[in-house]
GROMACS .gro file of C-alpha atoms in nm:
model
  252
    1UNK     CA    1  -1.366   2.366  -2.680
    2UNK     CA    2  -1.316   2.292  -2.312
    3UNK     CA    3  -0.978   2.402  -2.181
    4UNK     CA    4  -0.744   2.149  -2.022
    5UNK     CA    5  -0.657   2.182  -1.657
    6UNK     CA    6  -0.308   2.290  -1.564
    7UNK     CA    7  -0.082   2.015  -1.425
    8UNK     CA    8  -0.141   2.148  -1.075
    9UNK     CA    9  -0.519   2.159  -1.119
   10UNK     CA   10  -0.524   1.814  -1.276
   11UNK     CA   11  -0.321   1.667  -0.991
   12UNK     CA   12  -0.557   1.823  -0.739
   13UNK     CA   13  -0.853   1.669  -0.924
   14UNK     CA   14  -0.686   1.326  -0.916
   15UNK     CA   15  -0.608   1.356  -0.547
   16UNK     CA   16  -0.964   1.470  -0.474
   17UNK     CA   17  -1.077   1.121  -0.579
   18UNK     CA   18  -0.943   1.006  -0.242
   19UNK     CA   19  -1.286   1.095  -0.108
   20UNK     CA   20  -1.404   0.767  -0.261
   21UNK     CA   21  -1.110   0.550  -0.154
   22UNK     CA   22  -1.207   0.228   0.021
   23UNK     CA   23  -1.057   0.349   0.348
   24UNK     CA   24  -1.398   0.515   0.387
   25UNK     CA   25  -1.594   0.191   0.334
   26UNK     CA   26  -1.800   0.091   0.642
   27UNK     CA   27  -1.617  -0.243   0.661
   28UNK     CA   28  -1.279  -0.071   0.677
   29UNK     CA   29  -1.408   0.181   0.929
   30UNK     CA   30  -1.524  -0.106   1.148
   31UNK     CA   31  -1.187  -0.275   1.107
   32UNK     CA   32  -0.992   0.030   1.223
   33UNK     CA   33  -1.230   0.085   1.514
   34UNK     CA   34  -1.168  -0.268   1.639
   35UNK     CA   35  -1.518  -0.393   1.563
   36UNK     CA   36  -1.430  -0.679   1.329
   37UNK     CA   37  -1.440  -1.037   1.454
   38UNK     CA   38  -1.156  -1.281   1.399
   39UNK     CA   39  -1.359  -1.446   1.126
   40UNK     CA   40  -1.412  -1.114   0.948
   41UNK     CA   41  -1.042  -1.027   0.963
   42UNK     CA   42  -0.953  -1.369   0.826
   43UNK     CA   43  -1.212  -1.339   0.549
   44UNK     CA   44  -1.070  -1.001   0.447
   45UNK     CA   45  -0.712  -1.134   0.442
   46UNK     CA   46  -0.809  -1.445   0.243
   47UNK     CA   47  -1.008  -1.247  -0.014
   48UNK     CA   48  -0.756  -0.968  -0.048
   49UNK     CA   49  -0.493  -1.229  -0.133
   50UNK     CA   50  -0.656  -1.269  -0.474
   51UNK     CA   51  -0.592  -0.899  -0.535
   52UNK     CA   52  -0.231  -0.933  -0.419
   53UNK     CA   53  -0.147  -1.218  -0.657
   54UNK     CA   54  -0.316  -1.034  -0.944
   55UNK     CA   55  -0.117  -0.710  -0.907
   56UNK     CA   56   0.205  -0.841  -1.070
   57UNK     CA   57  -0.005  -0.991  -1.351
   58UNK     CA   58  -0.161  -0.649  -1.404
   59UNK     CA   59   0.182  -0.489  -1.404
   60UNK     CA   60   0.316  -0.747  -1.649
   61UNK     CA   61   0.029  -0.657  -1.884
   62UNK     CA   62   0.130  -0.291  -1.864
   63UNK     CA   63   0.489  -0.384  -1.949
   64UNK     CA   64   0.375  -0.601  -2.239
   65UNK     CA   65   0.190  -0.305  -2.393
   66UNK     CA   66   0.461  -0.045  -2.325
   67UNK     CA   67   0.726   0.037  -2.586
   68UNK     CA   68   0.902   0.295  -2.369
   69UNK     CA   69   1.218   0.130  -2.235
   70UNK     CA   70   1.263   0.384  -1.955
   71UNK     CA   71   0.910   0.323  -1.829
   72UNK     CA   72   0.965  -0.053  -1.843
   73UNK     CA   73   1.289  -0.025  -1.646
   74UNK     CA   74   1.104   0.155  -1.367
   75UNK     CA   75   0.772  -0.029  -1.379
   76UNK     CA   76   0.926  -0.374  -1.354
   77UNK     CA   77   1.022  -0.297  -0.993
   78UNK     CA   78   0.654  -0.329  -0.904
   79UNK     CA   79   0.655  -0.692  -1.011
   80UNK     CA   80   0.966  -0.763  -0.805
   81UNK     CA   81   0.807  -0.590  -0.506
   82UNK     CA   82   0.524  -0.843  -0.510
   83UNK     CA   83   0.688  -1.156  -0.649
   84UNK     CA   84   1.014  -1.113  -0.458
   85UNK     CA   85   1.374  -1.166  -0.563
   86UNK     CA   86   1.564  -1.488  -0.622
   87UNK     CA   87   1.904  -1.364  -0.505
   88UNK     CA   88   1.873  -1.054  -0.291
   89UNK     CA   89   1.891  -1.068   0.087
   90UNK     CA   90   1.525  -0.972   0.118
   91UNK     CA   91   1.405  -1.251  -0.109
   92UNK     CA   92   1.036  -1.255  -0.048
   93UNK     CA   93   0.802  -0.988  -0.173
   94UNK     CA   94   0.450  -0.874  -0.108
   95UNK     CA   95   0.282  -1.204  -0.192
   96UNK     CA   96   0.492  -1.397   0.057
   97UNK     CA   97   0.445  -1.119   0.313
   98UNK     CA   98   0.069  -1.149   0.266
   99UNK     CA   99   0.088  -1.524   0.321
  100UNK     CA  100   0.265  -1.452   0.649
  101UNK     CA  101  -0.016  -1.211   0.734
  102UNK     CA  102  -0.261  -1.494   0.667
  103UNK     CA  103  -0.073  -1.720   0.906
  104UNK     CA  104  -0.059  -1.447   1.168
  105UNK     CA  105  -0.440  -1.414   1.169
  106UNK     CA  106  -0.488  -1.791   1.197
  107UNK     CA  107  -0.520  -1.904   0.837
  108UNK     CA  108  -0.313  -2.186   0.695
  109UNK     CA  109  -0.100  -2.121   0.388
  110UNK     CA  110  -0.294  -2.391   0.208
  111UNK     CA  111  -0.634  -2.233   0.253
  112UNK     CA  112  -0.503  -1.893   0.141
  113UNK     CA  113  -0.320  -2.033  -0.160
  114UNK     CA  114  -0.607  -2.250  -0.281
  115UNK     CA  115  -0.839  -1.947  -0.271
  116UNK     CA  116  -1.124  -2.142  -0.114
  117UNK     CA  117  -1.259  -1.832   0.062
  118UNK     CA  118  -1.240  -1.595  -0.237
  119UNK     CA  119  -1.590  -1.467  -0.306
  120UNK     CA  120  -1.724  -1.439  -0.662
  121UNK     CA  121  -1.773  -1.064  -0.624
  122UNK     CA  122  -1.411  -1.019  -0.524
  123UNK     CA  123  -1.285  -1.241  -0.803
  124UNK     CA  124  -1.495  -1.066  -1.067
  125UNK     CA  125  -1.382  -0.721  -0.952
  126UNK     CA  126  -1.013  -0.811  -0.953
  127UNK     CA  127  -1.039  -0.988  -1.288
  128UNK     CA  128  -1.201  -0.677  -1.435
  129UNK     CA  129  -0.897  -0.477  -1.324
  130UNK     CA  130  -0.648  -0.721  -1.480
  131UNK     CA  131  -0.848  -0.739  -1.804
  132UNK     CA  132  -0.857  -0.360  -1.824
  133UNK     CA  133  -0.477  -0.348  -1.794
  134UNK     CA  134  -0.444  -0.607  -2.071
  135UNK     CA  135  -0.667  -0.429  -2.321
  136UNK     CA  136  -0.618  -0.059  -2.245
  137UNK     CA  137  -0.313   0.130  -2.364
  138UNK     CA  138  -0.031   0.131  -2.112
  139UNK     CA  139  -0.081   0.493  -2.008
  140UNK     CA  140  -0.446   0.426  -1.925
  141UNK     CA  141  -0.352   0.113  -1.732
  142UNK     CA  142  -0.081   0.305  -1.545
  143UNK     CA  143  -0.339   0.569  -1.453
  144UNK     CA  144  -0.562   0.301  -1.302
  145UNK     CA  145  -0.285   0.226  -1.052
  146UNK     CA  146  -0.306   0.577  -0.908
  147UNK     CA  147  -0.513   0.467  -0.611
  148UNK     CA  148  -0.158   0.441  -0.474
  149UNK     CA  149  -0.199   0.813  -0.408
  150UNK     CA  150  -0.408   0.718  -0.108
  151UNK     CA  151  -0.244   0.387  -0.011
  152UNK     CA  152   0.014   0.506   0.248
  153UNK     CA  153  -0.268   0.633   0.470
  154UNK     CA  154  -0.451   0.301   0.462
  155UNK     CA  155  -0.137   0.101   0.540
  156UNK     CA  156  -0.045   0.335   0.825
  157UNK     CA  157  -0.395   0.309   0.970
  158UNK     CA  158  -0.354  -0.068   0.993
  159UNK     CA  159  -0.018  -0.035   1.162
  160UNK     CA  160  -0.164   0.218   1.405
  161UNK     CA  161  -0.485   0.038   1.500
  162UNK     CA  162  -0.436  -0.336   1.461
  163UNK     CA  163  -0.187  -0.389   1.748
  164UNK     CA  164  -0.429  -0.218   1.988
  165UNK     CA  165  -0.756  -0.369   1.867
  166UNK     CA  166  -0.634  -0.710   1.754
  167UNK     CA  167  -0.347  -0.810   1.986
  168UNK     CA  168  -0.402  -1.173   1.885
  169UNK     CA  169  -0.252  -1.098   1.543
  170UNK     CA  170   0.119  -1.179   1.540
  171UNK     CA  171   0.323  -0.865   1.472
  172UNK     CA  172   0.538  -1.031   1.206
  173UNK     CA  173   0.228  -1.048   0.994
  174UNK     CA  174   0.221  -0.669   0.960
  175UNK     CA  175   0.541  -0.668   0.752
  176UNK     CA  176   0.346  -0.622   0.428
  177UNK     CA  177   0.201  -0.291   0.545
  178UNK     CA  178   0.542  -0.164   0.656
  179UNK     CA  179   0.696  -0.252   0.320
  180UNK     CA  180   0.423  -0.083   0.122
  181UNK     CA  181   0.457   0.251   0.302
  182UNK     CA  182   0.775   0.337   0.112
  183UNK     CA  183   0.700   0.135  -0.202
  184UNK     CA  184   0.363   0.301  -0.260
  185UNK     CA  185   0.512   0.650  -0.222
  186UNK     CA  186   0.781   0.566  -0.479
  187UNK     CA  187   0.525   0.420  -0.720
  188UNK     CA  188   0.302   0.728  -0.687
  189UNK     CA  189   0.580   0.958  -0.806
  190UNK     CA  190   0.631   0.754  -1.123
  191UNK     CA  191   0.265   0.682  -1.199
  192UNK     CA  192   0.162   1.041  -1.139
  193UNK     CA  193   0.429   1.173  -1.373
  194UNK     CA  194   0.310   0.939  -1.649
  195UNK     CA  195  -0.051   1.047  -1.599
  196UNK     CA  196   0.020   1.419  -1.586
  197UNK     CA  197   0.235   1.396  -1.898
  198UNK     CA  198   0.003   1.184  -2.111
  199UNK     CA  199  -0.343   1.311  -2.017
  200UNK     CA  200  -0.283   1.668  -2.132
  201UNK     CA  201  -0.612   1.765  -2.296
  202UNK     CA  202  -0.951   1.823  -2.139
  203UNK     CA  203  -1.086   1.507  -2.303
  204UNK     CA  204  -0.793   1.294  -2.186
  205UNK     CA  205  -0.807   1.438  -1.835
  206UNK     CA  206  -1.175   1.352  -1.807
  207UNK     CA  207  -1.087   1.001  -1.924
  208UNK     CA  208  -0.812   0.972  -1.661
  209UNK     CA  209  -1.048   1.075  -1.383
  210UNK     CA  210  -1.300   0.817  -1.503
  211UNK     CA  211  -1.029   0.548  -1.512
  212UNK     CA  212  -0.927   0.630  -1.157
  213UNK     CA  213  -1.292   0.612  -1.051
  214UNK     CA  214  -1.314   0.270  -1.219
  215UNK     CA  215  -1.030   0.147  -0.997
  216UNK     CA  216  -1.195   0.299  -0.690
  217UNK     CA  217  -1.516   0.117  -0.787
  218UNK     CA  218  -1.323  -0.211  -0.797
  219UNK     CA  219  -1.178  -0.167  -0.449
  220UNK     CA  220  -1.516  -0.061  -0.308
  221UNK     CA  221  -1.694  -0.353  -0.475
  222UNK     CA  222  -1.449  -0.599  -0.321
  223UNK     CA  223  -1.541  -0.474   0.025
  224UNK     CA  224  -1.911  -0.477  -0.061
  225UNK     CA  225  -1.882  -0.849  -0.139
  226UNK     CA  226  -1.687  -0.921   0.180
  227UNK     CA  227  -1.925  -0.715   0.389
  228UNK     CA  228  -2.232  -0.887   0.245
  229UNK     CA  229  -2.092  -1.232   0.319
  230UNK     CA  230  -1.921  -1.176   0.654
  231UNK     CA  231  -2.098  -0.878   0.811
  232UNK     CA  232  -2.457  -0.921   0.693
  233UNK     CA  233  -2.425  -1.301   0.673
  234UNK     CA  234  -2.553  -1.319   0.317
  235UNK     CA  235  -2.284  -1.517   0.133
  236UNK     CA  236  -2.340  -1.646  -0.221
  237UNK     CA  237  -2.622  -1.900  -0.244
  238UNK     CA  238  -2.743  -1.835   0.110
  239UNK     CA  239  -3.061  -2.031   0.174
  240UNK     CA  240  -2.967  -2.282  -0.096
  241UNK     CA  241  -2.647  -2.434   0.040
  242UNK     CA  242  -2.379  -2.363   0.297
  243UNK     CA  243  -2.117  -2.528   0.076
  244UNK     CA  244  -1.856  -2.320  -0.107
  245UNK     CA  245  -1.993  -2.407  -0.448
  246UNK     CA  246  -1.870  -2.098  -0.634
  247UNK     CA  247  -1.597  -2.148  -0.891
  248UNK     CA  248  -1.228  -2.140  -0.800
  249UNK     CA  249  -1.077  -1.937  -1.080
  250UNK     CA  250  -1.145  -2.169  -1.371
  251UNK     CA  251  -1.046  -2.052  -1.717
  252UNK     CA  252  -1.395  -1.972  -1.838
   0.00000   0.00000   0.00000
């Protein structure tokens, strides 16, 4: 029988998955090098919004499946981080901050909210993530969130490079990235503890690494879809119509 990794070895294996994080995708590399056009930046922001509004739904699914009250008390903060608070001084959360990012790159709130630019490939990838969280056990779904291990670097890279390469973007729009620097580090501590505690056999550890790769696949696939449409100019139904005929999130 294969022997389980120690906690330290298992954590190193999880962190090693950062090699496949979407910060290494050619589209992101072009973004940080200042090679993206205004249209490409706007397309990325508009498409990524679908991911942002789906995160609290994913987290709510984890809560719905979790019977551990201590975990629920901690995990619910993730929903508040994105949805915002009704009474606190800092009322708006990540979703509202992302809408402000959209406005800062030249998109209207309406066109971000109505999801007119969301590509089918992006929608399908994000929906796969939410559906996984609904149907997996809560520890597996929590493990899928561990791409947060690598998130502070990607947020910092935007803060470091965007003001230089894209001075036309209003600085207020970068608030989301600043907020997530500390939030992601906090979330990593909790999610990593859950994963290290639960996935404590060789079989479970292999499963956890596969789950994390599944999430990495989702993030990479989102950028593949955006890159195909806005970098290689091959959007859905190219050569058939230039209309945005793809579905807008119908309950199919």
